[in-house]
Short mmCIF file of C-alpha atoms in Angstrom, two decimals:
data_model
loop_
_atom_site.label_atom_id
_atom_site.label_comp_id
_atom_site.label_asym_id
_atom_site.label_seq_id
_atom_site.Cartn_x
_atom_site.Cartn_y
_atom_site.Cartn_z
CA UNK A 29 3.35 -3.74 -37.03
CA UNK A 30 1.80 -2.11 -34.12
CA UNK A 31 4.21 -2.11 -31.38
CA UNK A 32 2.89 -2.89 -28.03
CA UNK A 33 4.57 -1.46 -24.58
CA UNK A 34 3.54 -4.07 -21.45
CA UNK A 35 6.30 -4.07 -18.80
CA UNK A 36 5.10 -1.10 -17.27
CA UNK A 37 1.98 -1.64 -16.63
CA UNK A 38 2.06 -4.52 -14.35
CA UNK A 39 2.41 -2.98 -11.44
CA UNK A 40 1.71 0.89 -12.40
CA UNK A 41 -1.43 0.74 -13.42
CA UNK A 42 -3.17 -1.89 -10.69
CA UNK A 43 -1.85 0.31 -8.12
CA UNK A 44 -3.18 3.64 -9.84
CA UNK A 45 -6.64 2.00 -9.67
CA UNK A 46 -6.27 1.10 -6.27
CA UNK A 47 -5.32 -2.23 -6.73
CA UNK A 48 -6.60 -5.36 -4.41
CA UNK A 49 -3.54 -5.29 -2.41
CA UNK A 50 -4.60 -1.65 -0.74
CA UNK A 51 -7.85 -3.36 0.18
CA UNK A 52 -6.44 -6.78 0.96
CA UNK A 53 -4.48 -4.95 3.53
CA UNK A 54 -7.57 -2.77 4.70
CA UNK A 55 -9.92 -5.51 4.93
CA UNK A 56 -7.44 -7.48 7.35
CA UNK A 57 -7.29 -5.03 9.99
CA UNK A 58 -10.83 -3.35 10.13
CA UNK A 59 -14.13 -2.58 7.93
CA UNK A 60 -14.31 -1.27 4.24
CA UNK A 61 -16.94 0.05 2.33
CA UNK A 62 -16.85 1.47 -1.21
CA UNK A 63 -17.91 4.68 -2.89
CA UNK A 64 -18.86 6.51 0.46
CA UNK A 65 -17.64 9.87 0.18
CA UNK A 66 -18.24 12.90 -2.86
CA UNK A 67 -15.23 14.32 -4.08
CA UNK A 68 -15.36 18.10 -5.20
CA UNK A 69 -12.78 20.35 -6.59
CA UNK A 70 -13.01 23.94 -6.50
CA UNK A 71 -16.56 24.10 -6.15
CA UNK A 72 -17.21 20.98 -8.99
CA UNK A 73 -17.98 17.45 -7.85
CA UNK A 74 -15.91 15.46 -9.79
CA UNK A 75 -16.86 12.07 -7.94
CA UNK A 76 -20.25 10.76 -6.63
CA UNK A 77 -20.99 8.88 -3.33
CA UNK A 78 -22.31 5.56 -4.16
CA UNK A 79 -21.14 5.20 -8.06
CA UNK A 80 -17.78 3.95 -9.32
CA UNK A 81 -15.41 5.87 -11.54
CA UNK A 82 -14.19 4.83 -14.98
CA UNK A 83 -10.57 4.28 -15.45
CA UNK A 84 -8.39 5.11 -18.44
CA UNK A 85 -8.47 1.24 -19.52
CA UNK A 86 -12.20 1.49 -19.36
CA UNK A 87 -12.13 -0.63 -15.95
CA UNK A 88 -14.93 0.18 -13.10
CA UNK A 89 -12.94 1.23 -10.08
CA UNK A 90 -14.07 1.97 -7.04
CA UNK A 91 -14.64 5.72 -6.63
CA UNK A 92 -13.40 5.97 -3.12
CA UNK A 93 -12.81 3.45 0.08
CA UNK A 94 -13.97 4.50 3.54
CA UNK A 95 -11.74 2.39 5.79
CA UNK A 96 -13.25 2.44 9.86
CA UNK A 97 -10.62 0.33 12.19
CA UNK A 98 -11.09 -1.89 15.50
CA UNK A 99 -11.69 2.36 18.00
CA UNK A 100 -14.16 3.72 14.87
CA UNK A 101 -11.46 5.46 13.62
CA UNK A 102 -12.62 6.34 9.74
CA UNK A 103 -10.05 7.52 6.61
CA UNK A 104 -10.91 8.07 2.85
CA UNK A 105 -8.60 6.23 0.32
CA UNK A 106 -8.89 7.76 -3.24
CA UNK A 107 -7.23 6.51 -6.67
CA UNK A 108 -3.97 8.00 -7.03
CA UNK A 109 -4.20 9.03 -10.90
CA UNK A 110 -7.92 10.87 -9.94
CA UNK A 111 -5.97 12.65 -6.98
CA UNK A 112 -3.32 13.66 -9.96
CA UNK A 113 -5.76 14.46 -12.74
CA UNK A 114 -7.41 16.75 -10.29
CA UNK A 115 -4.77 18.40 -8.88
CA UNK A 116 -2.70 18.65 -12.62
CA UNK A 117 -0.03 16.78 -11.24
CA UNK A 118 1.89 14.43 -13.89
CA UNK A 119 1.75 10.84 -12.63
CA UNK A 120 4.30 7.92 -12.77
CA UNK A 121 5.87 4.38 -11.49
CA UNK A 122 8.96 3.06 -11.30
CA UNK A 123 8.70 -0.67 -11.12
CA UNK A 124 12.23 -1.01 -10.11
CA UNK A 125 11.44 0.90 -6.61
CA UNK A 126 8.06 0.39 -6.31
CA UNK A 127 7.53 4.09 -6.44
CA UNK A 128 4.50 6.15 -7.68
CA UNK A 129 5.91 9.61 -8.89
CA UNK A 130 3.88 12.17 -8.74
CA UNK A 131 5.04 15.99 -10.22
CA UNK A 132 7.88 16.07 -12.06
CA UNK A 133 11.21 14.31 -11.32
CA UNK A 134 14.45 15.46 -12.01
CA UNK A 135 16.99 13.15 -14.35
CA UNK A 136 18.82 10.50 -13.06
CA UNK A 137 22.42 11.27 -12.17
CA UNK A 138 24.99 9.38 -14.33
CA UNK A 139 27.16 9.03 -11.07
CA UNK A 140 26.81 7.54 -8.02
CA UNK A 141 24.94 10.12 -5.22
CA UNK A 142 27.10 11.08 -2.53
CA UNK A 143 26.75 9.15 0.34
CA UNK A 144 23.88 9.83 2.58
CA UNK A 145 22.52 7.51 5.77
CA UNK A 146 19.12 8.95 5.49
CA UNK A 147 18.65 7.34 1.42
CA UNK A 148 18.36 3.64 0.36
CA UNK A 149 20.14 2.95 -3.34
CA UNK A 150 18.66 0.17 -4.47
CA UNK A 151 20.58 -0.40 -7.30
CA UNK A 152 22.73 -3.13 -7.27
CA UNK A 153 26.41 -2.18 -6.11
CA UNK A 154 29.54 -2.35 -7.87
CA UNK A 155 31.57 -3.50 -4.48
CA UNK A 156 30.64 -5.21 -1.23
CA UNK A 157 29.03 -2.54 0.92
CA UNK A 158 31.03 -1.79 4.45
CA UNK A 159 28.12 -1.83 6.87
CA UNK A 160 25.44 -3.71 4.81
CA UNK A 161 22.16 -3.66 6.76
CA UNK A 162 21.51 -8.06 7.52
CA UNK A 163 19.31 -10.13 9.22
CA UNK A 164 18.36 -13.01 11.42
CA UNK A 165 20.45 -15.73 9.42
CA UNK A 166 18.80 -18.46 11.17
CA UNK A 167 15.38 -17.28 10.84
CA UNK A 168 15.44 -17.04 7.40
CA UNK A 169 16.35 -20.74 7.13
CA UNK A 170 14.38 -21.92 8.76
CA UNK A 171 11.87 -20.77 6.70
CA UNK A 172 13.16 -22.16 3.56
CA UNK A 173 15.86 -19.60 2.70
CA UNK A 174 18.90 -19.36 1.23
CA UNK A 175 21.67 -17.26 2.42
CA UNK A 176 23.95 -15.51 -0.85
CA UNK A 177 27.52 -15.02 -0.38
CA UNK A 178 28.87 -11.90 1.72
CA UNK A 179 31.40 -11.31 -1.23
CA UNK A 180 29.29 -11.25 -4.08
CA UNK A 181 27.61 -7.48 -5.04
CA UNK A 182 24.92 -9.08 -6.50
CA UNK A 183 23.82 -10.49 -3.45
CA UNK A 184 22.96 -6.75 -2.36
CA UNK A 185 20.80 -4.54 -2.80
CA UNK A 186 21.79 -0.79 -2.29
CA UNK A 187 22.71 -1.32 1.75
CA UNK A 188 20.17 -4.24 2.18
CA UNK A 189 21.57 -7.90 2.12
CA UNK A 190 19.86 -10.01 0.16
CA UNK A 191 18.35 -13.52 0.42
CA UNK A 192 16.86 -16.16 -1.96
CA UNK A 193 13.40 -17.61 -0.07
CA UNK A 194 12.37 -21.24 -0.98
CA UNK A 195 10.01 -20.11 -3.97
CA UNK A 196 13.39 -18.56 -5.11
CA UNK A 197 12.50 -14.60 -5.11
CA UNK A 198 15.35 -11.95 -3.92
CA UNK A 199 13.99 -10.43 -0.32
CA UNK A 200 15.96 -8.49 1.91
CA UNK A 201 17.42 -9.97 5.10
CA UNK A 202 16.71 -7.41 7.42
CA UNK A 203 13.11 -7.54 7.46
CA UNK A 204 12.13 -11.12 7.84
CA UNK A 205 10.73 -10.93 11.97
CA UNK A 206 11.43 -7.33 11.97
CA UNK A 207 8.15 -5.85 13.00
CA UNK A 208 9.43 -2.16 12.58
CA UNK A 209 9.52 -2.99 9.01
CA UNK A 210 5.96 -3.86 8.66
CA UNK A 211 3.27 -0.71 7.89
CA UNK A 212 0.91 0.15 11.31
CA UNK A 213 -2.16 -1.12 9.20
CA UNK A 214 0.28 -4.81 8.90
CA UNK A 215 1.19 -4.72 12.34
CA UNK A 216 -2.49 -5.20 13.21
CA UNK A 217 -3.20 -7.65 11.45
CA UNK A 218 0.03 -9.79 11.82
CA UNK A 219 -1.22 -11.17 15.06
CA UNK A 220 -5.16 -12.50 13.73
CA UNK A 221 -3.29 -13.87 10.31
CA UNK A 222 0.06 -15.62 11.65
CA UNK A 223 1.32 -18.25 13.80
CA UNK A 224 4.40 -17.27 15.78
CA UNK A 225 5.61 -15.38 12.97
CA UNK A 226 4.45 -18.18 10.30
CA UNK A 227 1.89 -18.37 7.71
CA UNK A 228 -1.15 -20.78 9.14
CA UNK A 229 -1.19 -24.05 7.36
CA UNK A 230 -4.49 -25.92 5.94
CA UNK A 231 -4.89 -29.57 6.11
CA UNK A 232 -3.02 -30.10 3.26
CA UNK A 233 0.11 -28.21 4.45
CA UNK A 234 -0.73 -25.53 2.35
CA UNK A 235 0.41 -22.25 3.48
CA UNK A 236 -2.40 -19.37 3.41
CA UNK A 237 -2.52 -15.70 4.39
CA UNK A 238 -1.51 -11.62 3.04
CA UNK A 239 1.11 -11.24 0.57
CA UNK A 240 1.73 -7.93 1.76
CA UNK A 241 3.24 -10.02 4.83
CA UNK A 242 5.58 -11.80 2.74
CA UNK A 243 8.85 -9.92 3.73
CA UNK A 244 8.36 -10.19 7.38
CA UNK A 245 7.35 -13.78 7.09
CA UNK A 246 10.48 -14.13 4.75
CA UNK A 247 8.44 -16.16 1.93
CA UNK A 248 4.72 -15.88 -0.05
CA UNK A 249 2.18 -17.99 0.85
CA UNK A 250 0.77 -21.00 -1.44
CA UNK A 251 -2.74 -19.25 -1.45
CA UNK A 252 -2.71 -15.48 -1.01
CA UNK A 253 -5.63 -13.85 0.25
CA UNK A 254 -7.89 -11.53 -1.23
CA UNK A 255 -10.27 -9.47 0.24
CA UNK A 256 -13.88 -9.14 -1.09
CA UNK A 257 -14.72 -6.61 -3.56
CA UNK A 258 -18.31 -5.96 -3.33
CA UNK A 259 -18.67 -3.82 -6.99
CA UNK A 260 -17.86 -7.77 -8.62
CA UNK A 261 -19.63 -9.58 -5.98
CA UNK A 262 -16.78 -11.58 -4.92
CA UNK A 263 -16.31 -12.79 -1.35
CA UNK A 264 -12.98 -12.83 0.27
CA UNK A 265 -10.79 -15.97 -0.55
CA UNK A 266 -7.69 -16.95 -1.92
CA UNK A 267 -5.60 -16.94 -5.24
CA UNK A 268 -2.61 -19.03 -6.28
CA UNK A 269 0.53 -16.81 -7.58
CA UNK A 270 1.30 -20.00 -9.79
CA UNK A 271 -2.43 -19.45 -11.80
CA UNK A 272 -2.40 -15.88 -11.70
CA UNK A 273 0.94 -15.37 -13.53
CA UNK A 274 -0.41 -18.12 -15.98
CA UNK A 275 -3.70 -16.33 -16.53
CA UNK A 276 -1.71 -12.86 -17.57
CA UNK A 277 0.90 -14.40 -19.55
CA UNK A 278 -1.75 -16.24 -21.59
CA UNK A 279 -3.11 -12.62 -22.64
CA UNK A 280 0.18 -11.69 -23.01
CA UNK A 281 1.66 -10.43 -26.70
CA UNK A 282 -2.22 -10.47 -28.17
CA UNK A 283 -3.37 -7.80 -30.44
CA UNK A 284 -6.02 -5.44 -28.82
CA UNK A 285 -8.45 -7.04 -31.53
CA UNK A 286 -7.35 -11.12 -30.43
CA UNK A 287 -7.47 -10.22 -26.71
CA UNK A 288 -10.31 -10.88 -24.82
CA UNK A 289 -9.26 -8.42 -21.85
CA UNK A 290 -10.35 -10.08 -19.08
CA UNK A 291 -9.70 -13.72 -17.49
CA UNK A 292 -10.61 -15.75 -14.34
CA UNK A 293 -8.86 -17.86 -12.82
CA UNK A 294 -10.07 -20.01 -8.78
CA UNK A 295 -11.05 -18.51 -6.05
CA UNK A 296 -10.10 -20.61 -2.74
CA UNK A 297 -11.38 -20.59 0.53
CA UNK A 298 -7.77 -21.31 3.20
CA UNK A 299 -8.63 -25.22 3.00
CA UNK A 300 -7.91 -24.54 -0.72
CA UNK A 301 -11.39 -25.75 -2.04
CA UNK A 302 -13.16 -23.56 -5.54
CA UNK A 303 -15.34 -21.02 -3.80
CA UNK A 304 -15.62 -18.10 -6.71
CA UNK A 305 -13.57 -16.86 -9.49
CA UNK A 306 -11.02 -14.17 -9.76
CA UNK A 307 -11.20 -11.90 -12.38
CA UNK A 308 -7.92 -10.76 -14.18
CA UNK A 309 -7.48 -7.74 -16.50
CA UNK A 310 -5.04 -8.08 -19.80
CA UNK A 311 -1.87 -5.73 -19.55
CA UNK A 312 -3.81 -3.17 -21.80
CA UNK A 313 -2.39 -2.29 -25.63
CA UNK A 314 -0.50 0.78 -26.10
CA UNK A 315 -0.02 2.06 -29.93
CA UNK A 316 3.54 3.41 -30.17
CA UNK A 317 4.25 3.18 -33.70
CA UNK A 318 6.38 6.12 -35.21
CA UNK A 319 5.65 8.03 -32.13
CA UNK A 320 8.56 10.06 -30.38
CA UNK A 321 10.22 8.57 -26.65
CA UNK A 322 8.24 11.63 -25.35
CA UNK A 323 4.92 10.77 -27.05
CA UNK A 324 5.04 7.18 -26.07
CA UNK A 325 5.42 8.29 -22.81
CA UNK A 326 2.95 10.46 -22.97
CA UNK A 327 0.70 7.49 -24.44
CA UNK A 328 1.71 5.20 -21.79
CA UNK A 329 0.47 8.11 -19.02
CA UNK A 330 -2.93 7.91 -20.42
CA UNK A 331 -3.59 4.48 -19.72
CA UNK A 332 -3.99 1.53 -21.96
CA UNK A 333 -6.61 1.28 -24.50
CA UNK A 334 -8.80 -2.29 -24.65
#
């Protein structure tokens, strides 16, 4: 039997192919456009204005993403595994830190790293830190969440005291209303997508707005937006979590022969009426079989197959 490797590629490879999020967050704080720039390397254009790239899964990407804000301020976003192919730099993620890793990384130390104020272990500890980093207690519940016990190590993470938010995910205390958590690009666009410091509501009481302002708010919201993606022809709208983890799981565990690769799921506009489809990839298929860790690895680096 063919042995399949998915875990990893949840979040590794949609953020390698500069994943909706990047231009969710773009798109909410000034203009995008697609494909604007060349790319050359040593003399060699390796990417052309106007056309999009391939990636290893066989997916159209966009080739680059000219982002201009409010003062005509303009900055080129390229995909990370083209910036690494290019350069010959090896490429990873660790899903555990949200971390792309790019050259090569030394091996994880067997004991604990000496103490340091200027590094965040996010690991969970074995004891109650001394001077965990918390949060606004009464903020958080009133937005639905619930506050662990102080004497519990599982209710840290690293430094960072952890909360349970009413959809039940682990977020850290400290940055629910803390602005200096938030990127510069989030900061903008906190004050045209919030309420005082809450997700909008429709007429239906649904909540609507950026995922990526989830932590500050201190919970997601029941329709997450989206911006649009021109290369697909989709306008901007909004996706429910609840149907997109349904749509992957149902391509979940298929053989690359069974699995049709792609699904769609709603597209909403904020009052939560069907304005579009989303489309959603499949995980990809990785053949491991008989292979070494280091070859599977090496497998995994190359993308999936279809």
């Amino acid at each position: 039997m063919k042995k399949r490797i998915v875990s990893f590629a949840g979040g590794f490879f949609a953020a390698l192919a500069l994943s909706l999020c990047l231009t969710t967050a773009l798109a909410a704080a000034g203009q995008v456009s697609y494909n604007f720039a060349n790319v050359s390397m040593d003399g060699t254009q390796k990417i052309t204005a106007g056309q999009d790239i391939t990636a290893a899964n066989g997916q159209k990407i966009p080739g680059s993403i000219l982002y201009t804000d409010a003062a005509g301020g303009k900055t080129n976003y390229l995909p990370i595994r083209t910036i690494s192919e290019l350069l010959g730099t090896e490429i990873g993620y660790d899903s555990a830190t949200k971390t792309v890793l790019l050259g090569k990384q030394p091996a994880k130390p067997t004991a604990q790293p000496a103490a340091d104020e200027n590094v965040i272990d996010l690991r969970t500890p074995t004891t109650v830190p001394e001077n965990p980093r918390r949060g606004n207690v009464d903020l958080i519940k009133s937005q639905g969440g619930t506050i662990l016990p102080d004497d519990d190590p599982a209710s840290y993470a690293g430094n960072d005291k952890l909360f349970k938010d009413k959809n039940g995910e682990l977020r850290a205390e400290w940055t629910v209303g803390n602005k200096d958590a938030l990127q510069e690009s989030d900061k903008k666009s906190m004050g045209k997508s919030l309420v005082d410091g809450d997700y909008p509501k429709n007429s239906k009481g649904e909540s609507y707005g950026s995922l990526l302002l989830a932590d500050y708010v201190g919970y997601m919201p029941d329709l997450q937006y989206m911006a649009a993606y021109p290369p697909e022809g989709r306008p901007e709208g909004y996706i429910r979590e609840a149907e997109l983890h349904e749509a992957g799981t149902a391509l979940r565990g298929l053989s690359k022969e069974e699995c049709p690769h792609w699904h769609s799921i709603p597209l909403y506009n904020s009052e939560g009426n069907v304005i579009g489809e989303y489309k959603v990839g499949c995980e990809g298929h990785y053949d491991t079989e008989g292979l070494t860790p280091e070859e599977a690895r090496e497998v995994i680096m190359r993308g999936p197959t279809w």
